[in-house]
PDB file of C-alpha atoms in Angstrom:
ATOM      1  CA  UNK X   1     -27.098 -92.388 -32.374  1.00 54.00           C
ATOM      2  CA  UNK X   2     -28.816 -88.978 -32.595  1.00 53.00           C
ATOM      3  CA  UNK X   3     -32.221 -88.326 -31.152  1.00 55.00           C
ATOM      4  CA  UNK X   4     -34.216 -85.193 -31.954  1.00 51.00           C
ATOM      5  CA  UNK X   5     -37.196 -84.135 -29.991  1.00 51.00           C
ATOM      6  CA  UNK X   6     -39.511 -81.579 -31.458  1.00 52.00           C
ATOM      7  CA  UNK X   7     -42.326 -80.070 -29.557  1.00 54.00           C
ATOM      8  CA  UNK X   8     -45.118 -78.270 -31.351  1.00 55.00           C
ATOM      9  CA  UNK X   9     -44.892 -76.800 -34.747  1.00 56.00           C
ATOM     10  CA  UNK X  10     -43.440 -73.319 -34.009  1.00 58.00           C
ATOM     11  CA  UNK X  11     -40.345 -71.959 -32.269  1.00 60.00           C
ATOM     12  CA  UNK X  12     -40.487 -69.881 -29.079  1.00 60.00           C
ATOM     13  CA  UNK X  13     -38.394 -66.813 -28.319  1.00 65.00           C
ATOM     14  CA  UNK X  14     -37.393 -65.142 -25.029  1.00 76.00           C
ATOM     15  CA  UNK X  15     -38.650 -61.729 -23.880  1.00 82.00           C
ATOM     16  CA  UNK X  16     -37.957 -59.095 -26.574  1.00 88.00           C
ATOM     17  CA  UNK X  17     -38.248 -55.862 -24.507  1.00 92.00           C
ATOM     18  CA  UNK X  18     -37.911 -54.551 -20.967  1.00 93.00           C
ATOM     19  CA  UNK X  19     -38.760 -51.290 -19.216  1.00 94.00           C
ATOM     20  CA  UNK X  20     -37.039 -49.453 -16.346  1.00 95.00           C
ATOM     21  CA  UNK X  21     -38.078 -46.226 -14.651  1.00 96.00           C
ATOM     22  CA  UNK X  22     -35.974 -43.323 -13.399  1.00 95.00           C
ATOM     23  CA  UNK X  23     -36.465 -40.033 -11.586  1.00 96.00           C
ATOM     24  CA  UNK X  24     -34.747 -36.659 -12.069  1.00 97.00           C
ATOM     25  CA  UNK X  25     -33.438 -34.067  -9.651  1.00 97.00           C
ATOM     26  CA  UNK X  26     -31.568 -30.756  -9.687  1.00 96.00           C
ATOM     27  CA  UNK X  27     -29.735 -28.804  -7.012  1.00 92.00           C
ATOM     28  CA  UNK X  28     -29.725 -25.021  -7.165  1.00 93.00           C
ATOM     29  CA  UNK X  29     -26.424 -23.719  -5.824  1.00 93.00           C
ATOM     30  CA  UNK X  30     -25.745 -20.391  -4.201  1.00 93.00           C
ATOM     31  CA  UNK X  31     -24.687 -17.914  -6.913  1.00 95.00           C
ATOM     32  CA  UNK X  32     -21.094 -16.755  -6.744  1.00 96.00           C
ATOM     33  CA  UNK X  33     -20.700 -13.184  -5.552  1.00 96.00           C
ATOM     34  CA  UNK X  34     -17.952 -10.664  -4.937  1.00 96.00           C
ATOM     35  CA  UNK X  35     -17.959  -7.580  -2.720  1.00 97.00           C
ATOM     36  CA  UNK X  36     -15.270  -4.906  -2.419  1.00 97.00           C
ATOM     37  CA  UNK X  37     -14.086  -4.679   1.191  1.00 97.00           C
ATOM     38  CA  UNK X  38     -11.297  -2.103   0.619  1.00 96.00           C
ATOM     39  CA  UNK X  39     -10.031  -0.014  -2.273  1.00 96.00           C
ATOM     40  CA  UNK X  40      -6.437   0.159  -3.464  1.00 97.00           C
ATOM     41  CA  UNK X  41      -4.265   2.875  -1.937  1.00 96.00           C
ATOM     42  CA  UNK X  42      -0.616   3.349  -2.879  1.00 96.00           C
ATOM     43  CA  UNK X  43      -0.454   5.965  -0.070  1.00 94.00           C
ATOM     44  CA  UNK X  44       2.076   8.801   0.118  1.00 94.00           C
ATOM     45  CA  UNK X  45       4.903   8.938  -2.415  1.00 94.00           C
ATOM     46  CA  UNK X  46       7.623  11.422  -3.389  1.00 94.00           C
ATOM     47  CA  UNK X  47       7.945  11.234  -7.180  1.00 94.00           C
ATOM     48  CA  UNK X  48      11.473  12.705  -7.387  1.00 94.00           C
ATOM     49  CA  UNK X  49      12.814  11.682 -10.833  1.00 95.00           C
ATOM     50  CA  UNK X  50      10.147   8.994 -11.322  1.00 95.00           C
ATOM     51  CA  UNK X  51       9.960   5.251 -11.413  1.00 97.00           C
ATOM     52  CA  UNK X  52       7.310   2.800 -10.244  1.00 97.00           C
ATOM     53  CA  UNK X  53       5.657   1.548  -7.091  1.00 97.00           C
ATOM     54  CA  UNK X  54       4.640  -2.100  -6.906  1.00 98.00           C
ATOM     55  CA  UNK X  55       1.855  -2.734  -4.418  1.00 97.00           C
ATOM     56  CA  UNK X  56       1.679  -6.445  -3.597  1.00 97.00           C
ATOM     57  CA  UNK X  57      -1.541  -8.233  -2.592  1.00 96.00           C
ATOM     58  CA  UNK X  58       0.043  -8.516   0.893  1.00 95.00           C
ATOM     59  CA  UNK X  59      -0.016  -4.678   1.314  1.00 94.00           C
ATOM     60  CA  UNK X  60       3.716  -4.264   0.747  1.00 94.00           C
ATOM     61  CA  UNK X  61       5.128  -1.505  -1.472  1.00 96.00           C
ATOM     62  CA  UNK X  62       8.304  -1.835  -3.494  1.00 96.00           C
ATOM     63  CA  UNK X  63       9.829   1.232  -5.111  1.00 96.00           C
ATOM     64  CA  UNK X  64      11.824   1.176  -8.352  1.00 95.00           C
ATOM     65  CA  UNK X  65      13.653   4.127  -9.837  1.00 95.00           C
ATOM     66  CA  UNK X  66      13.821   7.235  -7.687  1.00 94.00           C
ATOM     67  CA  UNK X  67      10.355   7.165  -6.082  1.00 95.00           C
ATOM     68  CA  UNK X  68      10.519   7.544  -2.289  1.00 94.00           C
ATOM     69  CA  UNK X  69       7.897   5.843  -0.113  1.00 94.00           C
ATOM     70  CA  UNK X  70       6.586   7.660   2.966  1.00 89.00           C
ATOM     71  CA  UNK X  71       6.718   5.526   6.100  1.00 84.00           C
ATOM     72  CA  UNK X  72       3.671   4.831   8.286  1.00 78.00           C
ATOM     73  CA  UNK X  73       1.366   5.363   5.318  1.00 78.00           C
ATOM     74  CA  UNK X  74      -2.084   3.752   5.016  1.00 89.00           C
ATOM     75  CA  UNK X  75      -1.155   1.326   2.240  1.00 94.00           C
ATOM     76  CA  UNK X  76      -3.887  -1.013   1.028  1.00 96.00           C
ATOM     77  CA  UNK X  77      -4.197  -3.557  -1.741  1.00 97.00           C
ATOM     78  CA  UNK X  78      -7.762  -3.837  -3.040  1.00 97.00           C
ATOM     79  CA  UNK X  79      -9.615  -6.468  -1.024  1.00 97.00           C
ATOM     80  CA  UNK X  80     -12.687  -8.519  -1.923  1.00 97.00           C
ATOM     81  CA  UNK X  81     -14.870 -11.151  -0.297  1.00 96.00           C
ATOM     82  CA  UNK X  82     -15.926 -13.915  -2.682  1.00 96.00           C
ATOM     83  CA  UNK X  83     -19.016 -15.821  -1.561  1.00 96.00           C
ATOM     84  CA  UNK X  84     -20.790 -18.864  -2.939  1.00 96.00           C
ATOM     85  CA  UNK X  85     -21.395 -22.568  -2.574  1.00 94.00           C
ATOM     86  CA  UNK X  86     -19.351 -24.238   0.186  1.00 93.00           C
ATOM     87  CA  UNK X  87     -16.294 -26.056  -1.187  1.00 91.00           C
ATOM     88  CA  UNK X  88     -16.762 -24.958  -4.818  1.00 94.00           C
ATOM     89  CA  UNK X  89     -13.687 -23.882  -6.797  1.00 93.00           C
ATOM     90  CA  UNK X  90     -13.605 -20.542  -8.609  1.00 94.00           C
ATOM     91  CA  UNK X  91     -11.350 -18.590 -10.931  1.00 93.00           C
ATOM     92  CA  UNK X  92     -10.556 -14.883 -10.884  1.00 93.00           C
ATOM     93  CA  UNK X  93     -10.050 -12.474 -13.791  1.00 93.00           C
ATOM     94  CA  UNK X  94      -8.047  -9.328 -13.114  1.00 95.00           C
ATOM     95  CA  UNK X  95      -7.982  -6.136 -15.195  1.00 95.00           C
ATOM     96  CA  UNK X  96      -5.759  -6.608 -18.245  1.00 93.00           C
ATOM     97  CA  UNK X  97      -5.543  -3.005 -19.440  1.00 94.00           C
ATOM     98  CA  UNK X  98      -3.716   0.032 -18.172  1.00 96.00           C
ATOM     99  CA  UNK X  99      -5.787   2.559 -16.235  1.00 97.00           C
ATOM    100  CA  UNK X 100      -5.261   6.216 -15.419  1.00 97.00           C
ATOM    101  CA  UNK X 101      -5.034   7.827 -12.004  1.00 97.00           C
ATOM    102  CA  UNK X 102      -5.626  11.550 -12.464  1.00 96.00           C
ATOM    103  CA  UNK X 103      -5.307  14.816 -10.580  1.00 96.00           C
ATOM    104  CA  UNK X 104      -6.733  17.455 -12.907  1.00 94.00           C
ATOM    105  CA  UNK X 105      -4.698  17.267 -16.103  1.00 94.00           C
ATOM    106  CA  UNK X 106      -1.894  15.309 -14.411  1.00 95.00           C
ATOM    107  CA  UNK X 107      -1.957  11.514 -14.607  1.00 96.00           C
ATOM    108  CA  UNK X 108      -0.152   8.275 -13.796  1.00 97.00           C
ATOM    109  CA  UNK X 109      -0.647   4.762 -15.189  1.00 97.00           C
ATOM    110  CA  UNK X 110      -1.699   1.753 -13.079  1.00 98.00           C
ATOM    111  CA  UNK X 111      -1.161  -1.698 -14.614  1.00 97.00           C
ATOM    112  CA  UNK X 112       0.097  -5.270 -14.089  1.00 97.00           C
ATOM    113  CA  UNK X 113      -2.528  -6.381 -11.567  1.00 97.00           C
ATOM    114  CA  UNK X 114      -1.733  -9.352  -9.313  1.00 96.00           C
ATOM    115  CA  UNK X 115      -3.848 -11.426  -6.942  1.00 95.00           C
ATOM    116  CA  UNK X 116      -3.330 -13.228  -3.647  1.00 94.00           C
ATOM    117  CA  UNK X 117      -4.595 -16.319  -5.516  1.00 88.00           C
ATOM    118  CA  UNK X 118      -2.580 -17.853  -8.329  1.00 71.00           C
ATOM    119  CA  UNK X 119      -5.581 -18.340 -10.633  1.00 66.00           C
ATOM    120  CA  UNK X 120      -8.425 -19.228  -8.335  1.00 72.00           C
ATOM    121  CA  UNK X 121      -9.401 -20.745  -5.069  1.00 83.00           C
ATOM    122  CA  UNK X 122     -11.954 -22.740  -3.137  1.00 88.00           C
ATOM    123  CA  UNK X 123     -14.845 -21.386  -1.086  1.00 91.00           C
ATOM    124  CA  UNK X 124     -13.936 -22.889   2.276  1.00 86.00           C
ATOM    125  CA  UNK X 125     -16.806 -22.074   4.602  1.00 88.00           C
ATOM    126  CA  UNK X 126     -18.623 -20.487   1.663  1.00 89.00           C
ATOM    127  CA  UNK X 127     -16.308 -17.457   1.350  1.00 92.00           C
ATOM    128  CA  UNK X 128     -12.761 -16.418   0.517  1.00 93.00           C
ATOM    129  CA  UNK X 129     -10.869 -13.122   0.888  1.00 94.00           C
ATOM    130  CA  UNK X 130      -8.940 -12.093  -2.233  1.00 96.00           C
ATOM    131  CA  UNK X 131      -6.490  -9.179  -2.398  1.00 97.00           C
ATOM    132  CA  UNK X 132      -5.303  -7.430  -5.565  1.00 97.00           C
ATOM    133  CA  UNK X 133      -2.155  -5.379  -6.077  1.00 97.00           C
ATOM    134  CA  UNK X 134      -0.765  -3.499  -9.080  1.00 98.00           C
ATOM    135  CA  UNK X 135       2.103  -1.390 -10.375  1.00 98.00           C
ATOM    136  CA  UNK X 136       1.884   2.412 -10.478  1.00 98.00           C
ATOM    137  CA  UNK X 137       4.108   4.218 -12.983  1.00 98.00           C
ATOM    138  CA  UNK X 138       5.195   7.520 -11.443  1.00 97.00           C
ATOM    139  CA  UNK X 139       6.384  10.255 -13.797  1.00 96.00           C
ATOM    140  CA  UNK X 140       9.433  12.388 -13.002  1.00 95.00           C
ATOM    141  CA  UNK X 141       8.527  15.423 -10.863  1.00 91.00           C
ATOM    142  CA  UNK X 142       4.882  14.316 -10.710  1.00 94.00           C
ATOM    143  CA  UNK X 143       2.712  17.229  -9.548  1.00 94.00           C
ATOM    144  CA  UNK X 144       1.748  16.882  -5.866  1.00 95.00           C
ATOM    145  CA  UNK X 145      -1.886  16.069  -5.081  1.00 94.00           C
ATOM    146  CA  UNK X 146      -4.360  13.221  -4.723  1.00 96.00           C
ATOM    147  CA  UNK X 147      -4.673  11.024  -7.826  1.00 97.00           C
ATOM    148  CA  UNK X 148      -7.826   8.925  -8.322  1.00 96.00           C
ATOM    149  CA  UNK X 149      -8.840   6.403 -10.959  1.00 95.00           C
ATOM    150  CA  UNK X 150     -10.941   7.835 -13.778  1.00 90.00           C
ATOM    151  CA  UNK X 151     -12.864   4.623 -14.291  1.00 90.00           C
ATOM    152  CA  UNK X 152     -13.561   1.548 -12.178  1.00 92.00           C
ATOM    153  CA  UNK X 153     -11.269  -1.445 -12.434  1.00 96.00           C
ATOM    154  CA  UNK X 154     -13.193  -4.717 -12.405  1.00 96.00           C
ATOM    155  CA  UNK X 155     -12.357  -8.080 -10.871  1.00 95.00           C
ATOM    156  CA  UNK X 156     -14.545 -10.981 -12.024  1.00 95.00           C
ATOM    157  CA  UNK X 157     -15.009 -14.393 -10.388  1.00 94.00           C
ATOM    158  CA  UNK X 158     -16.579 -17.516 -11.906  1.00 94.00           C
ATOM    159  CA  UNK X 159     -17.198 -21.045 -10.696  1.00 95.00           C
ATOM    160  CA  UNK X 160     -14.841 -23.535 -12.358  1.00 90.00           C
TER     161      UNK X 160
END
């Protein structure tokens, strides 16, 4: 047996809408920054019949060809302090081109820049020291004198 109970003449439905509220927030982080703490210095060299000098980010020079390296020289990879938001990761972009070191009309090429970081790092304590080395191509019988870069070489850092 089937019993049907009907109440009233219309049908009733459940609630058809609902509302929730939310709030918004934003955190402004410390901008990333970079400051040069020392410039690159390949120090004293004897060109002899030429070759190259590789300056590592760890301030070590390696000579190829016939270039002689003076001992007790003030060798220095370029050094930078990267600052920013504590714990944030960053990437570094090194110069890609070749640059000229000149002494009057005489010149040498600097290229193949390397960093003490593989591709980036983390701002432990809100800062990180980064060192940059490069390779200097020394021409045979290079004229003695002080050779300086004709234009600045830029290192760029960005948050990841």
